[in-house]
Coordinates of C-alpha atoms in Angstrom, one line a residue:
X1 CA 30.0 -8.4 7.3
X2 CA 27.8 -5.0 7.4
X3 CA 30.8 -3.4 7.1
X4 CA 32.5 -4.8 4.0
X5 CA 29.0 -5.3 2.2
X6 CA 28.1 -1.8 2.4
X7 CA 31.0 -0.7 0.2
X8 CA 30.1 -3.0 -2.6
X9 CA 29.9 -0.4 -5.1
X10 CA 27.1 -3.1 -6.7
X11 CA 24.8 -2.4 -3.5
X12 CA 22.4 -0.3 -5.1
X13 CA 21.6 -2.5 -7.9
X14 CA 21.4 -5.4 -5.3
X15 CA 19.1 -3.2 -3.1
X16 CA 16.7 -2.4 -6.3
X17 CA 16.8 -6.3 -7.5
X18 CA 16.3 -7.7 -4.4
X19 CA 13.2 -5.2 -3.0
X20 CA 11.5 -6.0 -6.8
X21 CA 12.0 -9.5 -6.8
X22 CA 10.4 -9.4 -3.2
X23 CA 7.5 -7.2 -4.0
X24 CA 6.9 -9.4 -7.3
X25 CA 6.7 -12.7 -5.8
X26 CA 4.0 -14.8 -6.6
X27 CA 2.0 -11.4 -7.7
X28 CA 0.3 -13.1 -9.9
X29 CA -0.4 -16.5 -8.1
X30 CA -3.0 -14.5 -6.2
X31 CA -6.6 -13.5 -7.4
X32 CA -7.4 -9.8 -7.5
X33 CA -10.0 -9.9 -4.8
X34 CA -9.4 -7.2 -2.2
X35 CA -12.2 -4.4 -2.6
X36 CA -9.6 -2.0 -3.1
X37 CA -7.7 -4.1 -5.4
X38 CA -10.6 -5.5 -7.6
X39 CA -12.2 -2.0 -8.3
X40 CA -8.8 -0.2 -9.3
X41 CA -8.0 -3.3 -11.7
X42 CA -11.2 -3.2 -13.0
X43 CA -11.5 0.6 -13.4
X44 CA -8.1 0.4 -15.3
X45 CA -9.5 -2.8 -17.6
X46 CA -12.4 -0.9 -18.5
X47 CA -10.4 2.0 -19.3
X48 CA -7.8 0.0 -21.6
X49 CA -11.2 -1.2 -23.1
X50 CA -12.3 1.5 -24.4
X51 CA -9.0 3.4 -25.2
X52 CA -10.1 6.1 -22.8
X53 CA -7.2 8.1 -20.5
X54 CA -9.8 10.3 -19.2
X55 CA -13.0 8.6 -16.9
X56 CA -12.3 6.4 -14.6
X57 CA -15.3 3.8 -13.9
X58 CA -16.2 0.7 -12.4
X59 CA -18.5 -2.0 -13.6
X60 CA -19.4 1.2 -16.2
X61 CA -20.6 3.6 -13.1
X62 CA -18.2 6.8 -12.7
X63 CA -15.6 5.8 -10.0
X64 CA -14.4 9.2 -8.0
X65 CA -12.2 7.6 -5.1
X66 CA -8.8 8.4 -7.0
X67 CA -7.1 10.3 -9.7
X68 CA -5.3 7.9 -12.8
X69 CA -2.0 7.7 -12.7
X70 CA -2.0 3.9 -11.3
X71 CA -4.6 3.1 -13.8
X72 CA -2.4 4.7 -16.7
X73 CA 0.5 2.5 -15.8
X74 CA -1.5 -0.5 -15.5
X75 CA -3.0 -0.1 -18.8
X76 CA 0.7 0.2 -20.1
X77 CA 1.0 -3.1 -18.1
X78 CA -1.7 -4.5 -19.4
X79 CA -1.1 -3.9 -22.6
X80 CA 2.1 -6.3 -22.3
X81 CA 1.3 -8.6 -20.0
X82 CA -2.7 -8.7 -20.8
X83 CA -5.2 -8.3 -18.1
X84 CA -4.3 -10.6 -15.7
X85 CA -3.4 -10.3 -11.5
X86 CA 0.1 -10.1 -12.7
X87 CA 0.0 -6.9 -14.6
X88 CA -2.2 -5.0 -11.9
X89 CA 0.4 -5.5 -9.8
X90 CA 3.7 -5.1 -11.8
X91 CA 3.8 -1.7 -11.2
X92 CA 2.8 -1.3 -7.7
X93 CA 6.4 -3.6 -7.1
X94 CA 8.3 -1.9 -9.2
X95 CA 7.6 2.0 -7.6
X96 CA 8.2 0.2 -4.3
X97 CA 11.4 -1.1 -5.4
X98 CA 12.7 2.6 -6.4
X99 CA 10.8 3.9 -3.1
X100 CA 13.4 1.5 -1.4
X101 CA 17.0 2.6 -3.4
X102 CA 15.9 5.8 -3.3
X103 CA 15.6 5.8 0.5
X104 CA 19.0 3.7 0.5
X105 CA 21.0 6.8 -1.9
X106 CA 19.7 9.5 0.1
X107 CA 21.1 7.8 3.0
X108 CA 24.1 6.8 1.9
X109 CA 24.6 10.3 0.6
X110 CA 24.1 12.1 4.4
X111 CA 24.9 8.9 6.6
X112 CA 27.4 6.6 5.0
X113 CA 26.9 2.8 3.5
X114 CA 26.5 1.6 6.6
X115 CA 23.3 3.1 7.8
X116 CA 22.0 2.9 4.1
X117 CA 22.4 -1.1 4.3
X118 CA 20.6 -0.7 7.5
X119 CA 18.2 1.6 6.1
X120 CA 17.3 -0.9 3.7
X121 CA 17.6 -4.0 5.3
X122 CA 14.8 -2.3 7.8
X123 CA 12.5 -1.7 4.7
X124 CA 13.1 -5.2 3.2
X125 CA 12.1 -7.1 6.5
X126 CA 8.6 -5.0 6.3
X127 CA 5.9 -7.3 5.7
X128 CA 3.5 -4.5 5.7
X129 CA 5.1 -3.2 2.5
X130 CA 5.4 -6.3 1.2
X131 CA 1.7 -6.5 1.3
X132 CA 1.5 -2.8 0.4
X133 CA 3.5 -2.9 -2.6
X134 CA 2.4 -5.9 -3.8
X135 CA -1.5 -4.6 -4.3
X136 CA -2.9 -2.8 -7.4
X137 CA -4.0 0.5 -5.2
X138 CA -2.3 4.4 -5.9
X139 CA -0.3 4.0 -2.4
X140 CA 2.8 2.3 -3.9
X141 CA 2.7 5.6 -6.6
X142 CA 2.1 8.2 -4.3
X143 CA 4.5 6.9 -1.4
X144 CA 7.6 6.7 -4.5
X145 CA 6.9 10.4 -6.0
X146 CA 6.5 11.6 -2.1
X147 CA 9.4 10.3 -1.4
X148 CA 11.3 11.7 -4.2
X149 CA 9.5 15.4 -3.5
X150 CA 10.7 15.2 -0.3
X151 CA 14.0 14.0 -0.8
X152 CA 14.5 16.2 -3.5
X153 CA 13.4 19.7 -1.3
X154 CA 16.6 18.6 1.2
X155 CA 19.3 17.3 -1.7
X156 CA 18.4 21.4 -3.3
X157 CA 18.5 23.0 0.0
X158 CA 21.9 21.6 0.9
X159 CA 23.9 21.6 -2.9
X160 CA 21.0 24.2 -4.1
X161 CA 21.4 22.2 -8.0
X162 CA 18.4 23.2 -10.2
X163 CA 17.8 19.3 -11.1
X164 CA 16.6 18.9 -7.5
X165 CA 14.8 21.7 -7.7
X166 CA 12.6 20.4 -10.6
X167 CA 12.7 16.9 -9.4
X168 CA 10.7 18.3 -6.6
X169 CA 7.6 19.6 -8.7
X170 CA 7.8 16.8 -11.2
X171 CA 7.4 14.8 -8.4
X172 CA 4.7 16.9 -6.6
X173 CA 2.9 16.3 -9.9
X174 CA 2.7 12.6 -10.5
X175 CA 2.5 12.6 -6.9
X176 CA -1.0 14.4 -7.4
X177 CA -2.1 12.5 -10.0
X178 CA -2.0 10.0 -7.7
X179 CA -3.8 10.1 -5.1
X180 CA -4.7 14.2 -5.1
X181 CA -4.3 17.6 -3.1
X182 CA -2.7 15.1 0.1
X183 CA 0.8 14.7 -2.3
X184 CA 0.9 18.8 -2.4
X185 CA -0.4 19.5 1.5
X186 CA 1.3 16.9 3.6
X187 CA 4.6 17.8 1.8
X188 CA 3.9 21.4 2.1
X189 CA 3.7 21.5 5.5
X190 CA 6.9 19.4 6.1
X191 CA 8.6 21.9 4.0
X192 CA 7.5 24.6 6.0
X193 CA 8.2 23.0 9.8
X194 CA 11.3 22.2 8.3
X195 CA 12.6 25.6 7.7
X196 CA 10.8 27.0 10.4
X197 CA 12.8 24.5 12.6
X198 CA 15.6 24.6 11.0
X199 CA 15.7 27.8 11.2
X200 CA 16.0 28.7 7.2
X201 CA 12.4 30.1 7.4
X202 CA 14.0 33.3 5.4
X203 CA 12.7 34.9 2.5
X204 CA 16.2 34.4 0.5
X205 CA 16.0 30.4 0.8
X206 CA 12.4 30.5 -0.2
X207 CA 12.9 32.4 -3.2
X208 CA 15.7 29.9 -4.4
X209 CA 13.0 27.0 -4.2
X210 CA 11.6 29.4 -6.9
X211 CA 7.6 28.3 -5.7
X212 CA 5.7 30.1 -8.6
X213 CA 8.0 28.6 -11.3
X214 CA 7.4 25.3 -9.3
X215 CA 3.9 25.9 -9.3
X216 CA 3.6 26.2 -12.9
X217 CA 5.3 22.8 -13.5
X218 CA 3.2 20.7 -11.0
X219 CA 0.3 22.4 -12.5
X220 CA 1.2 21.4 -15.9
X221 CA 1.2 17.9 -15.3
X222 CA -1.6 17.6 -12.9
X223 CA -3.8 20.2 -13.7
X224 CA -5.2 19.2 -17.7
X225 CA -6.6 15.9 -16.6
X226 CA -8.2 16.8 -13.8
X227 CA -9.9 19.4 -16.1
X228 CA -10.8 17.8 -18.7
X229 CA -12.2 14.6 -16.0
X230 CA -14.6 17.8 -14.9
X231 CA -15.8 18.8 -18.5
X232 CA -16.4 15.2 -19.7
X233 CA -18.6 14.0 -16.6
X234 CA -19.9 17.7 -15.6
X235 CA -18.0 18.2 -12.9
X236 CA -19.3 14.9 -11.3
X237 CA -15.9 13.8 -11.2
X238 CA -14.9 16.4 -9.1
X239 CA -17.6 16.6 -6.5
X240 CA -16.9 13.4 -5.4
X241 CA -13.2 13.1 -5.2
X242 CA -12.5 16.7 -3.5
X243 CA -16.0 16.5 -1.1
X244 CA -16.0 12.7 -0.3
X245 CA -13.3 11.2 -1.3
X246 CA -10.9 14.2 0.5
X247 CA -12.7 16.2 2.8
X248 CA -15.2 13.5 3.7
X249 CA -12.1 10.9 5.1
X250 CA -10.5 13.3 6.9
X251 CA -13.6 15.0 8.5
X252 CA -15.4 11.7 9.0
X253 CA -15.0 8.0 9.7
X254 CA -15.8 6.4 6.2
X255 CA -16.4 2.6 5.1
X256 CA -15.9 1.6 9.0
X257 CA -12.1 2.7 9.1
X258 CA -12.4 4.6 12.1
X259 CA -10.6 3.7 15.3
X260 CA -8.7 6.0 18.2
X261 CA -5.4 8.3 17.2
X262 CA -3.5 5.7 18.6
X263 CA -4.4 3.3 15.9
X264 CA -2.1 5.0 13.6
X265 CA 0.7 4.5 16.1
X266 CA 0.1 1.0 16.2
X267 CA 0.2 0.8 12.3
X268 CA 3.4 2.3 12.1
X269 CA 5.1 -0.2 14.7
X270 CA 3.4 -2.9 12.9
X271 CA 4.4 -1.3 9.5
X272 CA 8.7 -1.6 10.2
X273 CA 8.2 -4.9 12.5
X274 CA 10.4 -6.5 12.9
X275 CA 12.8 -3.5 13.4
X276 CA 10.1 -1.3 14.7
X277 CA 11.3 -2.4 17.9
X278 CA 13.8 0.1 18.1
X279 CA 11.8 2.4 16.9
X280 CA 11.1 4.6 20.2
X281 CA 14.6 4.1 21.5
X282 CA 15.4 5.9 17.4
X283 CA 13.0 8.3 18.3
X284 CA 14.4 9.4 21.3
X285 CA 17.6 9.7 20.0
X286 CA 17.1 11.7 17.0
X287 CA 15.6 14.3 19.4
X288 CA 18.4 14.4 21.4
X289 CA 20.4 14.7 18.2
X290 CA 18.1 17.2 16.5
X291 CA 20.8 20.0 16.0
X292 CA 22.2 17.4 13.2
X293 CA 20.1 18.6 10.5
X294 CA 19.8 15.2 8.2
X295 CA 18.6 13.7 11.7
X296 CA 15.9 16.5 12.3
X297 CA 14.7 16.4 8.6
X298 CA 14.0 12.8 9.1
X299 CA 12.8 13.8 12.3
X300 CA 10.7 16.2 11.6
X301 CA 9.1 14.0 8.3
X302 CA 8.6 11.1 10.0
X303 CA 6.5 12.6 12.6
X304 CA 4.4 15.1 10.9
X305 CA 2.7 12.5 8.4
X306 CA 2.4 10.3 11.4
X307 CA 0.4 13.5 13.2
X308 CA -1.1 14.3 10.4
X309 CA -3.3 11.2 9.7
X310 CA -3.8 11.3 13.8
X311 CA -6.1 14.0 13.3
X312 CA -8.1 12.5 10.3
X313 CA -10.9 10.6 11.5
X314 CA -10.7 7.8 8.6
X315 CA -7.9 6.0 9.8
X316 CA -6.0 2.9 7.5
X317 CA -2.8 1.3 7.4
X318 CA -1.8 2.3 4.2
X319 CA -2.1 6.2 5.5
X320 CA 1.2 5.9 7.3
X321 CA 3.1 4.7 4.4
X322 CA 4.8 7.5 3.5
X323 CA 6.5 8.2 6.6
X324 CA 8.2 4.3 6.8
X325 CA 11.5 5.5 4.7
X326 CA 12.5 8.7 7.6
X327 CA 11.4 6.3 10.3
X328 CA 13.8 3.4 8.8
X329 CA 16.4 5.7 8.2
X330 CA 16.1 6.9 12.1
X331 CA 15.9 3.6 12.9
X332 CA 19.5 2.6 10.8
X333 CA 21.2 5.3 12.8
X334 CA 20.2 4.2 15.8
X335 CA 21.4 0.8 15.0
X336 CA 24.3 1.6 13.4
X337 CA 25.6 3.5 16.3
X338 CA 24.5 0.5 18.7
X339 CA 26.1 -2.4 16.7
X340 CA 28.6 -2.7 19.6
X341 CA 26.6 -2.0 22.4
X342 CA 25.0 -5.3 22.4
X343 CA 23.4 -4.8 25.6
X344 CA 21.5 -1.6 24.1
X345 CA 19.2 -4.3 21.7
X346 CA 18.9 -6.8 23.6
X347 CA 15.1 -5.8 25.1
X348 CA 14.3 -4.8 21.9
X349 CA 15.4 -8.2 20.3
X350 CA 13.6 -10.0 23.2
X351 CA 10.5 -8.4 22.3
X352 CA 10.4 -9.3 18.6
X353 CA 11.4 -12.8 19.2
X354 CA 8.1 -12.4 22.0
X355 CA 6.0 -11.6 19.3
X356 CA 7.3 -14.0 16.5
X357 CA 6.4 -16.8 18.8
X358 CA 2.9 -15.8 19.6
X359 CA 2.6 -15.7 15.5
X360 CA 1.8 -19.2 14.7
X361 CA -0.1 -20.1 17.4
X362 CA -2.3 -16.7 16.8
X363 CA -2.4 -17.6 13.6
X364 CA -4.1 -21.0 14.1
X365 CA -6.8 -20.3 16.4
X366 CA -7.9 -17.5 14.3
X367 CA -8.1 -19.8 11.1
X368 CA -9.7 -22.5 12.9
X369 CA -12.3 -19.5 15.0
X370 CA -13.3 -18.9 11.2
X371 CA -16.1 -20.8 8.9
X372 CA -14.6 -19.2 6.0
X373 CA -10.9 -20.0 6.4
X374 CA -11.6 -23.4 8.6
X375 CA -10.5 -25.7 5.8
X376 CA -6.9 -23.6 5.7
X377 CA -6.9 -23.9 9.4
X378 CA -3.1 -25.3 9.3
X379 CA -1.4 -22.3 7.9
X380 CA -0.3 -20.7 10.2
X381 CA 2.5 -23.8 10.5
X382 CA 3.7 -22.4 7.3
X383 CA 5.3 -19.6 9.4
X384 CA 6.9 -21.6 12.1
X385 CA 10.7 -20.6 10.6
X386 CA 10.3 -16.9 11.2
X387 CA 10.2 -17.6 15.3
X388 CA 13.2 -19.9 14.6
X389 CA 15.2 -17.0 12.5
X390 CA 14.0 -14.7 15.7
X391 CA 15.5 -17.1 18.7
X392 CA 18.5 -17.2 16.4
X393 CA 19.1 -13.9 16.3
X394 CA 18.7 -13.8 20.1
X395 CA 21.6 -16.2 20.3
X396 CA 23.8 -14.6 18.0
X397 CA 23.2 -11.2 19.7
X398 CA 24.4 -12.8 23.4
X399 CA 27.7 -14.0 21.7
X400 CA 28.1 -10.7 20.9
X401 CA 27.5 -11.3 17.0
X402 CA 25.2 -8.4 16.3
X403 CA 25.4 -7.7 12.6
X404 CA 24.5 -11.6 11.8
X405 CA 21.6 -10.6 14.7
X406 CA 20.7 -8.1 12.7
X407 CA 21.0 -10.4 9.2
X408 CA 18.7 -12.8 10.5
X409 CA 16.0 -10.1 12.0
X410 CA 16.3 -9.5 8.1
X411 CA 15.9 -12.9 7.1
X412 CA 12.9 -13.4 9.3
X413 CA 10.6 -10.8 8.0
X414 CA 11.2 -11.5 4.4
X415 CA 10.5 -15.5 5.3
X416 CA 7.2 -14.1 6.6
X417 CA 6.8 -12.1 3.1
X418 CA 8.0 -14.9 1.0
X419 CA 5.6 -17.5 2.8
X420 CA 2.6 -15.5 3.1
X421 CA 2.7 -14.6 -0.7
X422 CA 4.2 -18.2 -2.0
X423 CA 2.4 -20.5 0.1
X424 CA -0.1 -19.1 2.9
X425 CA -2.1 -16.5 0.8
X426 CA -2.8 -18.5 -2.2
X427 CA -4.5 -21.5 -0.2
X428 CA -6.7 -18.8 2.0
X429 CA -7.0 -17.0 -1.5
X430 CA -8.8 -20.2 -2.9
X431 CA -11.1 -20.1 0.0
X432 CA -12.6 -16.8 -1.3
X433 CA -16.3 -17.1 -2.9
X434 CA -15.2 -15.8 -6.2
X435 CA -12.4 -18.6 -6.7
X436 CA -14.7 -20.8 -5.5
X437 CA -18.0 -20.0 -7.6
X438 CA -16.2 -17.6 -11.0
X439 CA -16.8 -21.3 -12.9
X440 CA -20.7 -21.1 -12.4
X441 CA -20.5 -17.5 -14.3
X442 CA -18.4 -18.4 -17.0
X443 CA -20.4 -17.9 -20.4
X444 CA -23.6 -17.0 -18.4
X445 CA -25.9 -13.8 -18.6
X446 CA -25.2 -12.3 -15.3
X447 CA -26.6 -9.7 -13.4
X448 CA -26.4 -8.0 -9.8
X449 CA -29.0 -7.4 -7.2
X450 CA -28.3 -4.6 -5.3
X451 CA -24.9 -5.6 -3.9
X452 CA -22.0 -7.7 -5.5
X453 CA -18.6 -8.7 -4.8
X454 CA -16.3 -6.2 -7.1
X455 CA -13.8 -9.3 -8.1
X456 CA -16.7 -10.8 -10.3
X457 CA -16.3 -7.9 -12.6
X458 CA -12.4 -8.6 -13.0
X459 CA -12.5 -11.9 -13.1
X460 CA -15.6 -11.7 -15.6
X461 CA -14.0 -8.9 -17.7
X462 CA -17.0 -7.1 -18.4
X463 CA -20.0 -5.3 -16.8
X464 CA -22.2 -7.2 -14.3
X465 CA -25.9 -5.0 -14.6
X466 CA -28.1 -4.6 -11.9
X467 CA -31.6 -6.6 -11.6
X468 CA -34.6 -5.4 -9.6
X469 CA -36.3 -7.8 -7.7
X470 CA -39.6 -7.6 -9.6
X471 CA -37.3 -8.4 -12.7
X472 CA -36.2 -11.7 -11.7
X473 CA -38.9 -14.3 -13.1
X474 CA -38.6 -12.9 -16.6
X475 CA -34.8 -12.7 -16.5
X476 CA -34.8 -16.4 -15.8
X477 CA -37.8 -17.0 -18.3
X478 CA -35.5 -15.4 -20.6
X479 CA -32.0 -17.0 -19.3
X480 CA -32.6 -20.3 -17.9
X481 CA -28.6 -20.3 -17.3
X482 CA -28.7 -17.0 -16.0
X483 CA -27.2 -16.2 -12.8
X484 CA -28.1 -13.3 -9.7
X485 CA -25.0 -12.4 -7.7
X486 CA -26.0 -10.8 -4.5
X487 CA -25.4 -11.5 -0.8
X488 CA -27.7 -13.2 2.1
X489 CA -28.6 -10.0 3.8
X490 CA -30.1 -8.1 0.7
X491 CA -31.3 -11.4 -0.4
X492 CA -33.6 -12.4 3.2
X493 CA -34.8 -9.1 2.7
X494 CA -36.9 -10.3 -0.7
X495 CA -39.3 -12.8 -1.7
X496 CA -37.4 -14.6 -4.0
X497 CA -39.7 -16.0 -7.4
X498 CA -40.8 -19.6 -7.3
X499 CA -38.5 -20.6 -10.0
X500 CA -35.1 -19.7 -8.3
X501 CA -33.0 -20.5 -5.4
X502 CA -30.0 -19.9 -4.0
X503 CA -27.4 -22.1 -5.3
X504 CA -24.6 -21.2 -3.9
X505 CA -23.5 -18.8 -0.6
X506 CA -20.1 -18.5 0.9
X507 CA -18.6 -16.2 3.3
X508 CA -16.6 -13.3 2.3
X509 CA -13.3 -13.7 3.2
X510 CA -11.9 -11.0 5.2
X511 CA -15.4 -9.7 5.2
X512 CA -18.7 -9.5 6.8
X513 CA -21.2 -10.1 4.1
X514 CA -22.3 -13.6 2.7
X515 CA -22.2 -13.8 -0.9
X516 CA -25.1 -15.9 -3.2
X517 CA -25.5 -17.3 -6.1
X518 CA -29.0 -17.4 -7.2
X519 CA -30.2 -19.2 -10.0
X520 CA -33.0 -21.4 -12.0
X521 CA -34.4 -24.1 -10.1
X522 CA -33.6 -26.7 -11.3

């Protein structure tokens, strides 16, 4: 089946269609509601607003956590669509799409049709980039154009075309006006342990990369906005992206997302699962295999962003993104040469089928353990088939059927990816306290105290202002409808005025804080 698939000289186009119609699924069934999520959407609304390509803010308030190139595209997005969940996203599934047939050309090109079906079939069953590439963050943007650099740097080394060449700036570039300096040092340094391991550390090969000319070109597409973002807010822009927003995550723990150096093992196992299983068993073999220099450029890829974020002491799951495409690839040689060594995937197999049956029940004692999500308590049923797919597989793999084993591993994870965005996410979704209380706001003067949840200003479409306590009584003397966002813990910390009250107060979901509603009495 593998076999005779993987020469479809349609493939590609079926890899592309297929990865976009799974990271565009039910995008915009979904709220925008995630922090991360509800700030970029918002920044880029406000932006579209006021026909600005230049300062980024949120709820009006200079935003400095990224650079724009998410927001540009979805302004462009929103400018077709509108401003809706839908168009925030669009994007975000479509650069995750090309991350996943450019990952599948490149290794077609070095390691045949067969491991580039497996290559992709390992990224499709990924329900962590399903989730990732289904958000409206930069990571979907940067992990395409760092893909592409790094891609690039190999396809010039080996055929030494100038298109690859400049491919690999251009790319450097966008990739910086992404997400910042990371898209130009975490490639750099592959680039150099590659040659240095390689051993085409020489001053020849260098010069052919032509770096100054390279420079000059990544320079000339990053470099103006970021200059003119530091004249327009005084360098205010600046200060916080490259001290915080840079320096600050990766000298610090920031926002809570902290953790040991083994957490950012764990999220790249749980990033490729189901096929992460195999993942140490790929491991070890591309280091035996290291003199085969595609296998040690994954190799060597792969592992350095994975060491990399080790060592920074802000530590998220989206970090490790980047390195998912060398570690699938690894992963599709190692299957590719096992599809008839049945015995060699059998543990491998047992352990993901392990895990797919503790899912559901997991799943259900955590929904019913929380107040928030108690009313969506039954789920986690709503996943039973992927442990079914799983056992499956299992069967198929002892009758010595490995490549429909391998089909249905495939099958499973996009179930999981299909259910979770279709039918799980959008009932815990309506659980959230803006879905549940955006109704009371609509048409109302609202304001803030002190702490808000960031989806009220999407949802809203316009700026939410901030209240002082001692302000209250006259702003509902002025605005008998009038409504105070905050949440319980800045609110017990206040006297509120005799004329209002809490109206409404719901958990966060996902989240610690508690958020209210405060109003006239009635």
């Amino acid at each position: 089946m593998l076999i005779n698939v993987s020469k479809w000289k349609y493939l590609p186009l079926l890899v592309f269609a297929l990865a976009w119609a799974l990271y565009l699924a039910n995008s915009g069934g979904v709220n925008i509601y995630i922090l991360d999520e509800a700030k970029n959407a918002e920044c880029a609304r406000e932006m579209f607003e006021r026909s600005d390509l230049i300062v980024p803010t949120f709820n009006q308030v200079l935003r400095t956590d990224k650079p724009p190139l998410h927001y540009f595209f979805m302004m462009l997005s929103y400018s077709v669509y509108g401003v809706n969940p839908f168009a925030a996203r669009f994007f975000s599934a479509l650069f995750g799409a090309l991350t996943v047939l450019t990952t599948f050309l490149f290794a077609r090109k070095y390691a045949g049709s067969k491991t580039a079906l497996l290559t992709a079939m390992v990224l499709l069953a990924s329900v962590h980039l399903s989730i990732q590439f289904h958000l409206a963050v930069p990571d979907p943007y940067l992990v395409f154009f760092m893909t592409a650099a790094i891609f690039s740097f190999y396809l010039f080394l080996k055929e030494e075309k100038a298109l690859y060449g400049w491919t690999l700036y251009a790319a450097l570039g966008f990739g910086t006006l992404a997400k910042g300096p990371v898209a130009i040092a975490l490639p750099g340094l592959i680039f150099l342990l590659y040659l240095i391991f390689s051993k085409q550390f020489k001053w020849a090969i260098i010069g052919k990369l032509h770096p100054f000319a390279g420079a000059l070109l990544v320079l000339a597409i990053a470099l103006p906005w970021f200059l003119w973002v530091h004249i327009k807010t005084n360098g205010a822009w600046t200060e916080g992206f490259f001290l915080k927003h840079n320096l600050g995550r990766f000298t610090e723990e920031m926002e809570g997302h902290g953790g040991t150096f083994m957490a950012t093992i764990l999220f790249v196992l749980v990033g490729l699962f189901p096929f992460s299983v195999y993942m140490p068993q790929a491991i070890v073999k591309a280091f035996k295999k290291r003199h085969n220099e595609f296998v040690l450029f994954n190799l060597i890829v792969g592992l350095t962003i994975i060491g990399f974020f080790m060592l920074s002491k802000t530590r998220l799951p989206n970090y490790t993104v980047p390195a998912l495409p060398y570690l699938a690839v690894l992963t599709a040689l190692f299957l590719n040469e096992k599809l008839l060594e049945q015995k060699a995937l059998r543990t491998g197999l047992w352990v993901a089928a392990g895990i797919s049956l503790i899912l559901v029940p997991a799943l259900l004692i955590a929904l019913q353990t929380d107040p928030a999500l108690y009313e969506v308590k039954n789920v986690g049923w709503y996943f039973l088939l992927f442990p079914i797919l799983m056992l499956a597989a299992v069967v198929f793999l002892y009758q010595q059927k490995t490549e429909t084993a391998l089909s249905l591993m495939l099958a499973g994870g996009i179930s999981v990816a299909l259910v979770f965005f279709g039918m799980a996410f959008p009932k815990i979704d309506s659980q959230n306290p803006v879905a549940k209380s955006i109704h009371l706001l609509e048409g109302k003067e609202v304001r803030y105290f002190q702490k808000f949840n960031a989806s009220y200003s999407f949802n809203l479409k316009r700026e939410i202002k901030e209240i002082e306590a001692e302000e209250m009584a006259a702003f509902f003397d002025e605005y008998p409808d009038g409504v105070i966002i905050s949440t319980k813990k800045k609110i017990s910390a206040i006297d509120l005025p005799e004329t209002a009250e809490v109206s409404f107060s719901a958990q966060d979901t996902f989240e610690s804080p508690v958020t209210v509603l405060i109003t006239r009495k009635k």
